[in-house]
Coordinates of C-alpha atoms in Angstrom, one line a residue:
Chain A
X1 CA 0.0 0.0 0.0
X2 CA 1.6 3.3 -1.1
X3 CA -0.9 5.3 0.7
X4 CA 2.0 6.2 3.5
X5 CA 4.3 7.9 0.7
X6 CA 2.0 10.8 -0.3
X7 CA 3.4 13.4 0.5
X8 CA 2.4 15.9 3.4
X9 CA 3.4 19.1 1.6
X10 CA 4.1 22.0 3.6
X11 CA 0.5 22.1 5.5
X12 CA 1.4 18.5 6.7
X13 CA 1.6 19.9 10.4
X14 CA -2.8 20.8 10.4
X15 CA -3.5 19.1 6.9
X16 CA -3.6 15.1 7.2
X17 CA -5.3 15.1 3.8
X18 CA -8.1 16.1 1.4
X19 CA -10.9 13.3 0.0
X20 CA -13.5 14.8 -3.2
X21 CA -16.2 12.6 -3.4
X22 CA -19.3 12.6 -6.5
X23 CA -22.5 10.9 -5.8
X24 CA -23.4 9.9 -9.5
X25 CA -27.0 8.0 -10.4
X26 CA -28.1 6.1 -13.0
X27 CA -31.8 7.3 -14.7
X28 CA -33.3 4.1 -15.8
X29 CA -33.5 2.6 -12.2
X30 CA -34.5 3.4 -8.4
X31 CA -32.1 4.8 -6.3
X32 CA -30.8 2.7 -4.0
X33 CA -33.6 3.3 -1.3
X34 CA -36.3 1.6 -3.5
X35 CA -33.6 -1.5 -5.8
X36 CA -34.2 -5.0 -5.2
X37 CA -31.6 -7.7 -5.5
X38 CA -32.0 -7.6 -8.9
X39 CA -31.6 -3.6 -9.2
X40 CA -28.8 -4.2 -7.3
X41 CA -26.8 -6.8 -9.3
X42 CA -27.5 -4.5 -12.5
X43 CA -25.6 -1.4 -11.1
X44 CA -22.4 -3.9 -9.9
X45 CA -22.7 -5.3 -13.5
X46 CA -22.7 -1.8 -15.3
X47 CA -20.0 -0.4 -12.9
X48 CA -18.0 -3.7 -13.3
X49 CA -18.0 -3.5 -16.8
X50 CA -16.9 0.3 -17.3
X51 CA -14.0 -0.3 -15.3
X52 CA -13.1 -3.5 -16.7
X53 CA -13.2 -2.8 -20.0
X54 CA -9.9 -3.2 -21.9
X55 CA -9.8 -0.7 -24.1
X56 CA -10.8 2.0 -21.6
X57 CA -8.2 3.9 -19.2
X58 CA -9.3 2.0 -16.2
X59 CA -8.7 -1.5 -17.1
X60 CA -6.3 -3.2 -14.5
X61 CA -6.9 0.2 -11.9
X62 CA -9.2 -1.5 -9.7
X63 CA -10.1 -4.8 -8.0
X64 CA -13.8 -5.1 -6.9
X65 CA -14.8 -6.2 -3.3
X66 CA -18.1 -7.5 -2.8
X67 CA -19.0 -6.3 0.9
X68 CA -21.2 -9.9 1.4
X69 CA -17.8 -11.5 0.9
X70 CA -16.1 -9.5 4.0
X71 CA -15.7 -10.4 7.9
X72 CA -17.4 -8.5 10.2
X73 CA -13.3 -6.8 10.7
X74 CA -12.7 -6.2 6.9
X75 CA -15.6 -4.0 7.1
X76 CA -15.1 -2.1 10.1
X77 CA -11.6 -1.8 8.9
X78 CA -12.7 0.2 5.8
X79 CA -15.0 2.4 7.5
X80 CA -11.5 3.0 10.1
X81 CA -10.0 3.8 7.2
X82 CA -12.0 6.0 6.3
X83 CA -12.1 4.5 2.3
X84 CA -16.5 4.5 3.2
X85 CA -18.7 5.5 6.3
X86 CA -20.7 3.1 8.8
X87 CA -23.7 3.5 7.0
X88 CA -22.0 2.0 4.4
X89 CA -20.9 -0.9 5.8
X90 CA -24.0 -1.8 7.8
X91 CA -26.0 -3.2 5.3
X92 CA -23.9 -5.7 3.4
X93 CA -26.6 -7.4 0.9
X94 CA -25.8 -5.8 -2.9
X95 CA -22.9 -3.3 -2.1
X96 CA -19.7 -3.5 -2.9
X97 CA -16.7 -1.3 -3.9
X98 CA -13.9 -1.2 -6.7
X99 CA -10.6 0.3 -5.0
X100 CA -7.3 1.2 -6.4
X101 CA -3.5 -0.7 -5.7
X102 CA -2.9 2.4 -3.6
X103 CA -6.2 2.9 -2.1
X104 CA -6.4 6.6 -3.6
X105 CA -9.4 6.2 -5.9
X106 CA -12.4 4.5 -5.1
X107 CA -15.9 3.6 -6.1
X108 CA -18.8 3.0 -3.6
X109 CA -21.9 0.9 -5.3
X110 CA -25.3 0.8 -4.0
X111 CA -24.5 2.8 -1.1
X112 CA -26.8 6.0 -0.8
X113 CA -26.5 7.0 -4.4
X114 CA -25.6 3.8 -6.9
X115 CA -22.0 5.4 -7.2
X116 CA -19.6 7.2 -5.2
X117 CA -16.9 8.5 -6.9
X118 CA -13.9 8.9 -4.4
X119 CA -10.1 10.4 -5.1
X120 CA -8.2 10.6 -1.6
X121 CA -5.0 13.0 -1.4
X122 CA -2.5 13.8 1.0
X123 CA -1.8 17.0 2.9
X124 CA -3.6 20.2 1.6
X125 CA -3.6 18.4 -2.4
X126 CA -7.4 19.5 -2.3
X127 CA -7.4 20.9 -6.5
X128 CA -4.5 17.7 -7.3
X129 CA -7.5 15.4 -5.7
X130 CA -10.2 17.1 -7.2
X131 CA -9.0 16.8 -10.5
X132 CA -8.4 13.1 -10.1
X133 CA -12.2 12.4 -9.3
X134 CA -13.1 14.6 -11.9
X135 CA -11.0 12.2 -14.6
X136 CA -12.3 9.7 -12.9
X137 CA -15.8 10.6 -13.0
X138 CA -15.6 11.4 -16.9
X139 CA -14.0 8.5 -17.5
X140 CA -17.1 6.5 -16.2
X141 CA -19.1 8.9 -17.4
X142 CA -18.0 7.4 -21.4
X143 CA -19.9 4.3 -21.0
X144 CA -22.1 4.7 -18.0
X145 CA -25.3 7.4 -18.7
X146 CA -25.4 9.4 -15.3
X147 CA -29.3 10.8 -14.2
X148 CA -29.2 14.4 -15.0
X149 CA -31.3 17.6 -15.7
X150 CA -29.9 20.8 -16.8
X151 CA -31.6 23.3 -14.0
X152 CA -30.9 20.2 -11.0
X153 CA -27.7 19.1 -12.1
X154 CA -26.8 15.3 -10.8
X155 CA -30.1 13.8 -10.0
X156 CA -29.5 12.3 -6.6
X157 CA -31.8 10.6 -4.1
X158 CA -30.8 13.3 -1.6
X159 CA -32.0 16.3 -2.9
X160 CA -29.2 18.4 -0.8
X161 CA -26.3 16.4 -3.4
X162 CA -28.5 17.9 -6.5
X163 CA -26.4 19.7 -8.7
X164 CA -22.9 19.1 -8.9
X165 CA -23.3 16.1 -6.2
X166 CA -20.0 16.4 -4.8
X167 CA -18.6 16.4 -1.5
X168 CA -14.6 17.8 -1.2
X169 CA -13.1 17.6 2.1
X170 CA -9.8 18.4 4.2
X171 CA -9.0 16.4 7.0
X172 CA -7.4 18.9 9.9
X173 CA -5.7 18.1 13.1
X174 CA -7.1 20.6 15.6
X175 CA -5.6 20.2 18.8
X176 CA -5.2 23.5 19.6
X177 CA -7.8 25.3 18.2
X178 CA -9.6 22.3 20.4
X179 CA -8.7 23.2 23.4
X180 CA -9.4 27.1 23.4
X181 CA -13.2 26.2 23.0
X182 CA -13.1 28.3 20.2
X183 CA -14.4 25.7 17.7
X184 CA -18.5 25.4 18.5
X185 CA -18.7 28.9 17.4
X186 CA -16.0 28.7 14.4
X187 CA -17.8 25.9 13.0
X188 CA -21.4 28.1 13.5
X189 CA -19.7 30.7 11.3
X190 CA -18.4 28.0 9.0
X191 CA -21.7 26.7 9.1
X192 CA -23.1 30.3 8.1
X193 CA -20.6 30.2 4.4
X194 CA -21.9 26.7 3.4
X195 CA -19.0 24.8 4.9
X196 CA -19.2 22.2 7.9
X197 CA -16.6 21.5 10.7
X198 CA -16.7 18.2 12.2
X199 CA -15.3 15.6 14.3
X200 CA -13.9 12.9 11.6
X201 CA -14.8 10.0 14.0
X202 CA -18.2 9.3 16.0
X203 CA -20.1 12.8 16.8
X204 CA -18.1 14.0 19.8
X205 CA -17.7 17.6 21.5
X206 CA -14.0 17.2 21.6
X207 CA -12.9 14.1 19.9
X208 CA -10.3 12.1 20.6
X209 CA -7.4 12.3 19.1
X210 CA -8.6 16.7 17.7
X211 CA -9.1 15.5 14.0
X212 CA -12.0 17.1 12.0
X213 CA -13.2 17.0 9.1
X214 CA -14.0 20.6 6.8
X215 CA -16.6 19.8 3.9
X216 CA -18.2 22.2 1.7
X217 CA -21.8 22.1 1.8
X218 CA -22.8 23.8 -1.3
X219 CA -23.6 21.8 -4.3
X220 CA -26.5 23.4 -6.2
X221 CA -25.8 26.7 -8.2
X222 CA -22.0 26.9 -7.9
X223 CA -19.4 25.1 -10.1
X224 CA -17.3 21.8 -8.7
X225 CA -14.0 24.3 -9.0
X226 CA -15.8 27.2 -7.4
X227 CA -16.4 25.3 -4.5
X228 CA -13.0 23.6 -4.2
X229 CA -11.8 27.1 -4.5
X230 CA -14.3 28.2 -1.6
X231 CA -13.2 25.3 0.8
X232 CA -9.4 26.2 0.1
X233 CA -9.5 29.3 1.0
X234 CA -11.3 28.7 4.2
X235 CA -8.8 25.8 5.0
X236 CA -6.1 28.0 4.6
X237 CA -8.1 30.3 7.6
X238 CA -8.5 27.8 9.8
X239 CA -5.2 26.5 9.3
X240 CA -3.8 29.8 10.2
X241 CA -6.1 30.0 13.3
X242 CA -4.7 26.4 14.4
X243 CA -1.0 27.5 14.2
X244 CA -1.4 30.7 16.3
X245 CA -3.4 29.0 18.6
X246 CA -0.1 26.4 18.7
X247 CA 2.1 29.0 19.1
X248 CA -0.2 30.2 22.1
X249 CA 0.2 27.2 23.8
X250 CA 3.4 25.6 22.5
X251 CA 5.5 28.6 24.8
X252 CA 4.2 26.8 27.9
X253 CA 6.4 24.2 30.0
X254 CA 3.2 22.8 31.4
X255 CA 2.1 22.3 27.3
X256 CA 5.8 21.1 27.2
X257 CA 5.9 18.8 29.8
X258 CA 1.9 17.1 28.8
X259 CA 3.4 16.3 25.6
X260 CA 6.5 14.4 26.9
X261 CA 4.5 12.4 29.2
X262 CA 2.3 11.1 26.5
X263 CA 5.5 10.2 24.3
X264 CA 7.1 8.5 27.3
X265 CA 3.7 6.9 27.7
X266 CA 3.2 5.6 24.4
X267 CA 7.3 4.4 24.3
X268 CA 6.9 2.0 27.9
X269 CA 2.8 1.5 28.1
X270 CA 2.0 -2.2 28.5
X271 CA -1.7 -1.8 27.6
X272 CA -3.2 1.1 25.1
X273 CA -6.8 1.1 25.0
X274 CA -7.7 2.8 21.9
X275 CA -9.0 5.7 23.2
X276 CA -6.3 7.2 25.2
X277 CA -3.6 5.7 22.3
X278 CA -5.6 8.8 20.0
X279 CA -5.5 11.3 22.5
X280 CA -1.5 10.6 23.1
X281 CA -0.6 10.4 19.7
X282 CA -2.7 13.9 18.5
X283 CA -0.6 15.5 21.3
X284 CA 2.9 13.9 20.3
X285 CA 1.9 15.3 16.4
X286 CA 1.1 18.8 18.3
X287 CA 4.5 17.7 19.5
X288 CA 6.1 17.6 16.2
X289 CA 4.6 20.6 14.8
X290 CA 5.5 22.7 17.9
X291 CA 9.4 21.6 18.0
X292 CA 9.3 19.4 21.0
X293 CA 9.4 16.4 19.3
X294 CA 12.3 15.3 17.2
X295 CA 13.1 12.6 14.7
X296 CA 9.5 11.3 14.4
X297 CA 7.9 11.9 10.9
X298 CA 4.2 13.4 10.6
X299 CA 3.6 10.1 8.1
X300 CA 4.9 7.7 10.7
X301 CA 2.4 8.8 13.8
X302 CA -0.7 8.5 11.1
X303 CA 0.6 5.3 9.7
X304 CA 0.6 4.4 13.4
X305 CA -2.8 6.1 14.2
X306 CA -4.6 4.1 11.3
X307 CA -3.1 0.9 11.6
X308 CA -4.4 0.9 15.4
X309 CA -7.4 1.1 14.9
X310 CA -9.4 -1.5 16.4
X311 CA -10.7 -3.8 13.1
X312 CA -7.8 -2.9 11.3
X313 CA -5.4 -4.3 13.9
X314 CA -7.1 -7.0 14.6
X315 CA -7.0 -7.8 10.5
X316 CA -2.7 -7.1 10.8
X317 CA -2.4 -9.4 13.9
X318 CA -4.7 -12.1 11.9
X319 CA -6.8 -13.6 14.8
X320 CA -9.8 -12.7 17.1
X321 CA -7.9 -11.5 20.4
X322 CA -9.5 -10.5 23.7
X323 CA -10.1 -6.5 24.2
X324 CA -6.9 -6.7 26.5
X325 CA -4.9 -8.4 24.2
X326 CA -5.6 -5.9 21.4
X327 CA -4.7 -3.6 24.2
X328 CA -1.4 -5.4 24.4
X329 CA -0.9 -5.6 21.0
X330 CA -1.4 -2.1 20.5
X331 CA 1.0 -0.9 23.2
X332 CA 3.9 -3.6 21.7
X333 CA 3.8 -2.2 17.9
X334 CA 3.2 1.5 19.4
X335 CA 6.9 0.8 21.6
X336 CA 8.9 -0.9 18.6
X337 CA 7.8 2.1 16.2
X338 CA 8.5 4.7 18.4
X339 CA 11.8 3.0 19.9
X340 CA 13.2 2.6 16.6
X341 CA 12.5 6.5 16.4
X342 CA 14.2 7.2 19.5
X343 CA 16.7 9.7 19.5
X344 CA 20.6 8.9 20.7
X345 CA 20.8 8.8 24.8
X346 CA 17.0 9.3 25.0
X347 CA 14.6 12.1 25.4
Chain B
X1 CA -33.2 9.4 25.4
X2 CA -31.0 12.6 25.7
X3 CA -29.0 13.7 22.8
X4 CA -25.8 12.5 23.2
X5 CA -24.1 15.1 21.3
X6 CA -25.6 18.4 23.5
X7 CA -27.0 16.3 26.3
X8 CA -29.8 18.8 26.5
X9 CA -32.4 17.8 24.0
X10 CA -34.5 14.4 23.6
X11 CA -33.0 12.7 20.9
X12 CA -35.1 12.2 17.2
X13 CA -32.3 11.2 15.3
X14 CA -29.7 7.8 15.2
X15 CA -26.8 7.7 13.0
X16 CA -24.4 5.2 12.8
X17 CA -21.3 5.2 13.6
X18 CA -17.7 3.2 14.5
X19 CA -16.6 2.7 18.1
X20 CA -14.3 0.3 19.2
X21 CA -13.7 -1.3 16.1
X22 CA -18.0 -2.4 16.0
X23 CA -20.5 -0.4 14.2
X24 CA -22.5 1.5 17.3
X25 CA -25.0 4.2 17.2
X26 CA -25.4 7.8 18.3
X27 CA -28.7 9.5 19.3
X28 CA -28.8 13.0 18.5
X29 CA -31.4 15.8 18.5
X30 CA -32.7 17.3 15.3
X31 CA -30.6 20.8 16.2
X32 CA -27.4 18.5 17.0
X33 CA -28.3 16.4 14.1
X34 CA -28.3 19.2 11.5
X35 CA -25.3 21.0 12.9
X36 CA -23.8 17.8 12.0
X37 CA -24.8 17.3 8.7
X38 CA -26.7 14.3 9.4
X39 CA -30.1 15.3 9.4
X40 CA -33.2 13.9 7.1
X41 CA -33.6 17.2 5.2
X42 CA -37.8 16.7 5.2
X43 CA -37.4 16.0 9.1
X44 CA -36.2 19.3 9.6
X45 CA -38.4 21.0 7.1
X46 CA -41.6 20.3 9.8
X47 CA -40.2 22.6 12.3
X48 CA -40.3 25.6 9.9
X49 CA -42.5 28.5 10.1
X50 CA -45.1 27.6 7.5
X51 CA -44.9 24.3 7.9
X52 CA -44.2 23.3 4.2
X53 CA -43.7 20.0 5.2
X54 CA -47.9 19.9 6.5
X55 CA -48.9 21.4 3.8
X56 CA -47.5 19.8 0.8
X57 CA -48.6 16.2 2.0
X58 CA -51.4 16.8 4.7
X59 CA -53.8 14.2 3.8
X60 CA -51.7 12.4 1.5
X61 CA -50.9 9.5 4.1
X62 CA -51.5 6.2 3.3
X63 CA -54.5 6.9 0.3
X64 CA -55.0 4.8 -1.9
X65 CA -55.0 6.4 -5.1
X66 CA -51.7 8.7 -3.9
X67 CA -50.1 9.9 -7.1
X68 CA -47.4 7.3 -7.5
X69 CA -44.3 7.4 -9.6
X70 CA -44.1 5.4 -12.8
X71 CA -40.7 4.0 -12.4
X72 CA -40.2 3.1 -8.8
X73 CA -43.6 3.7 -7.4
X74 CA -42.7 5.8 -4.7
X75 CA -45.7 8.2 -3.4
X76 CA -44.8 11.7 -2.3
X77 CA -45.8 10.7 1.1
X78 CA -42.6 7.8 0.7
X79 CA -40.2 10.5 -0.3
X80 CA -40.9 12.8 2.7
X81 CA -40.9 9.7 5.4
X82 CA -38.0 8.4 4.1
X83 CA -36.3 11.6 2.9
X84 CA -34.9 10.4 -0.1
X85 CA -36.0 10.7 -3.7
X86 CA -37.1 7.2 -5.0
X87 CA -35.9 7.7 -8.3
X88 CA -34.1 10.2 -11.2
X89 CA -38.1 10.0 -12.6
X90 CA -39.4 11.4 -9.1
X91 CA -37.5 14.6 -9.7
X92 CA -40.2 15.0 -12.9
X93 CA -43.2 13.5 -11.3
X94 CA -43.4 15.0 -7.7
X95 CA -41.7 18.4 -9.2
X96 CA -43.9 20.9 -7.6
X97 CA -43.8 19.5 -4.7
X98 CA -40.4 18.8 -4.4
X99 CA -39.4 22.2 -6.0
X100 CA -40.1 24.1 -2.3
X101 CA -38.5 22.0 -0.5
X102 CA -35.3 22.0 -3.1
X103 CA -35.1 26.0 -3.0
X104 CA -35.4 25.8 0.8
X105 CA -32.1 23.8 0.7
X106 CA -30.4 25.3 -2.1
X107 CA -32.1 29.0 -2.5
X108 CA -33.5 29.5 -6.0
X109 CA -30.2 27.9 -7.7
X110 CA -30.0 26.1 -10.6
X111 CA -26.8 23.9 -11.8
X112 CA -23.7 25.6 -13.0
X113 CA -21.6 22.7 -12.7
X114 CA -20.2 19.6 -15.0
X115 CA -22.8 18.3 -17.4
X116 CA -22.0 15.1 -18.6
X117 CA -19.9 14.5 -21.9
X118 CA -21.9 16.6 -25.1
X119 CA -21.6 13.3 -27.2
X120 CA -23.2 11.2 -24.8
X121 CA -27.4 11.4 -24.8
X122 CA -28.3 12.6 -21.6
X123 CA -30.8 10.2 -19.7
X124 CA -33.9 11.7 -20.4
X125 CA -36.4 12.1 -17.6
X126 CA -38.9 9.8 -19.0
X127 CA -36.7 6.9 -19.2
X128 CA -38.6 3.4 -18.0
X129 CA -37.6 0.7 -15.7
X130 CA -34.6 -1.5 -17.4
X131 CA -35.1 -4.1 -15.5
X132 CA -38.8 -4.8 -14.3
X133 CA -42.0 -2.8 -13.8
X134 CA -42.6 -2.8 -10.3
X135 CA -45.5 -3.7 -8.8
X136 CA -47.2 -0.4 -8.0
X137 CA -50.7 1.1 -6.5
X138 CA -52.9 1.9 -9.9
X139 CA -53.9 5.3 -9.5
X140 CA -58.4 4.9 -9.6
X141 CA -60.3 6.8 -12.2
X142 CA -57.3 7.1 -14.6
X143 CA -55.6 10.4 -12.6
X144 CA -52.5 11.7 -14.1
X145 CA -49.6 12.2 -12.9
X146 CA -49.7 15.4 -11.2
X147 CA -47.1 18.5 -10.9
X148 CA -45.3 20.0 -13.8
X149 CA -42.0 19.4 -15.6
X150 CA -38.4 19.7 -14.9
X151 CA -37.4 21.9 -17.3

């Protein structure tokens, strides 16, 4: 998986990375709310065949995983990943997705909308991204006849996705901007100018581990590169707001001190529930970012972050283990990665 | 229940979620639940002054001879308790009384976006059922469809 050797870019210290989704429908068939098994198997063959053709661009890009083939793990593990959400994953019957080697493009099928059209990036690569979705999208768009009307745009069962039907994203690590209390009414604002702020993982007033998740909102009456243009320019804001909030805090031996506790926590733990693992690790990347912490890599600690994940984990290990021995297991890889990080005579 | 989100509020809303590598649920209140971007958009549409909601369907439950579209077979009355479209054909079918509720989300806009590729036909909003016509209520005394056109 290359997905660790995009590269951060210079925002790498608030940006983790930008995602552009399009919700795309099909005219001649109910939308995934009203299909039947046979509805169902129509839209996997149509999608199937566009990317499998061998004269078209995308023959050989993707492999197709039926989610009624996957383990109860495998697809948790997805939705940890973040490659679909947990309403995708809940129901199984008819759904599948087609994913790329690198995990940077993928197609969602039967979801909410028949297709979601997904291009992941890292770091602030919001227009890079955008513009992969968008190829990918007209490259579907060759053989597959997407639902549309010229005053709606993209016909979509939700009518909030009419129009262009597409969702662009940065993911932001806010630890800072957390912990002043200043973002319920930033994300009011944000709210206000058609964007939305909000925790990446389960609905949370301060989520563990300070990642959010800055979407555009807008999809009807403005154009796909006027709204990534929109959301850039409010993610450069809010990334600005972030680092002087850091440098508030970062001045402070008590900030200091919390954050070399949590590194010589994660380096010695025995046990790491889940949890408290994502709280230590958004501090040791605060860490990073503020000049305490040396010799650890931005890409390393989200490498780490990821693949400890619950599901995932317990994919990597390869057998069902007991909540403390997933605790165990967490806290062994965490003290190997970060010991072979460790600076000369210690820190 | 309380919303879990504000903790002030009963809760009218559950999304899913992960939590401890297991799918698990939050229970959120329709304020909470919008904030988040997780509402149903004709949930929230009740609570507004005028009540569009009330007065687009009031009456419409559960009648037998509800308009019904051609291709899926969905009645207004489905859309709004479901809060999603039940097909592209829908959109033409139910247009007036989905056009209130679509400028109340998007504000009198109309699509300035990509339109698929100028040498592909575009699907045209009467397109039938590919695959099987559905079973469906049959509308009594020969009523037509009702509301207008998309264009």
């Amino acid at each position: 998986m290359k997905k660790w050797d995009r590269p951060l870019g210079p925002d790498g210290d608030v940006v983790l990375g930008a995602g552009v989704s399009f919700a795309r429908n099909f005219g001649d068939l109910p939308f995934p709310g009203r299909m039947d098994a046979a509805d169902r198997r129509e839209v996997i063959r149509r999608v199937r065949a566009a990317v499998d053709d061998e004269k078209s661009a995308l023959a050989g890009v993707f492999r197709y995983v039926s989610l009624e083939d996957l383990t109860d793990e495998e697809a948790v593990s997805l939705a940890e990943r973040r490659l679909a959400d947990a309403d995708f994953i809940a129901e199984r019957e008819g759904r599948g997705l087609l994913l790329s080697g690198d995990e940077s493009l993928c197609i969602l099928i039967n979801g909410e909308d028949h297709l979601l059209i997904r291009a992941f990036g890292g770091g602030f690569s919001l227009k890079e991204t955008y513009e992969r979705a968008d190829t990918l999208e007209s490259l579907l768009s060759r053989t597959l006849s997407f639902a549309f009307d010229r005053k709606l745009g993209y016909l979509t069962p939700n009518p909030a996705d009419l129009g262009t039907g597409m969702l662009a994203s940065l993911s932001l690590h806010l630890p800072a901007l957390a912990d002043s209390g200043a973002l319920p009414r930033l994300s009011s604002g944000l709210f206000r100018l058609g964007m939305s702020l909000r925790s990446a993982g389960a609905p949370a007033k301060k989520p563990r581990g300070a990642v959010y998740r800055l979407c555009n909102r807008m999809t009807l009456g403005l154009s796909e590169r006027e709204a990534i243009a929109n959301l850039t320019g409010i993610g450069r804001q809010v990334v600005a707001q972030e680092r002087s909030a850091r440098r508030e805090l970062s001045g402070s031996i008590e900030v200091q001190d919390t954050v070399s506790r949590s590194l010589g926590l994660l380096r010695s733990a025995r046990l790491l529930k889940n949890d408290e693992f994502l709280e230590l690790i958004s501090l040791v990347r605060f860490g990073i970012a503020a000049g305490f912490v040396h010799r650890l890599e931005y890409a390393a600690v989200d490498r780490l972050a990821e693949e400890m994940q619950p599901a995932t984990l317990t994919l990597a290990v390869g057998r069902q283990m007991t909540a403390q021995e997933r605790w165990a297991e967490r806290a062994r890889i965490v003290r190997e990665t970060l010991g072979r990080q460790r600076e000369p005579g210690g820190n | 229940m309380l919303c879990q989100y504000c903790g002030k509020n009963p809760a009218t809303t559950f999304i899913r979620t992960i939590s401890d590598g297991k799918l698990a649920q939050v229970a959120l209140c329709a304020e909470c639940a919008q904030k988040l971007g997780c509402s149903n958009f004709f949930d929230g549409l009740g609570d507004s002054s005028g009540d569009v909601l009330h007065e687009l369907f009031a009456g419409e439950e559960g009648r037998p001879d509800a308009v019904r579209c051609e291709c899926c077979g969905a009645s207004f009355f489905d859309i709004v308790r479901s809060g999603r479209v039940g097909c592209a054909q829908c959109y033409r079918t139910f247009y007036s009384r989905l056009a209130p509720i679509i400028r109340q989300i998007h504000g009198g806009a109309v699509h300035r976006g990509k339109a698929p590729g100028g040498s592909l036909p575009q699907v045209r909003p009467g397109g039938r059922l590919a695959v099987r016509v559905r079973r469906r209520a049959k509308p009594l005394g020969g009523r037509r469809n009702g509301g207008g056109t998309l264009k």
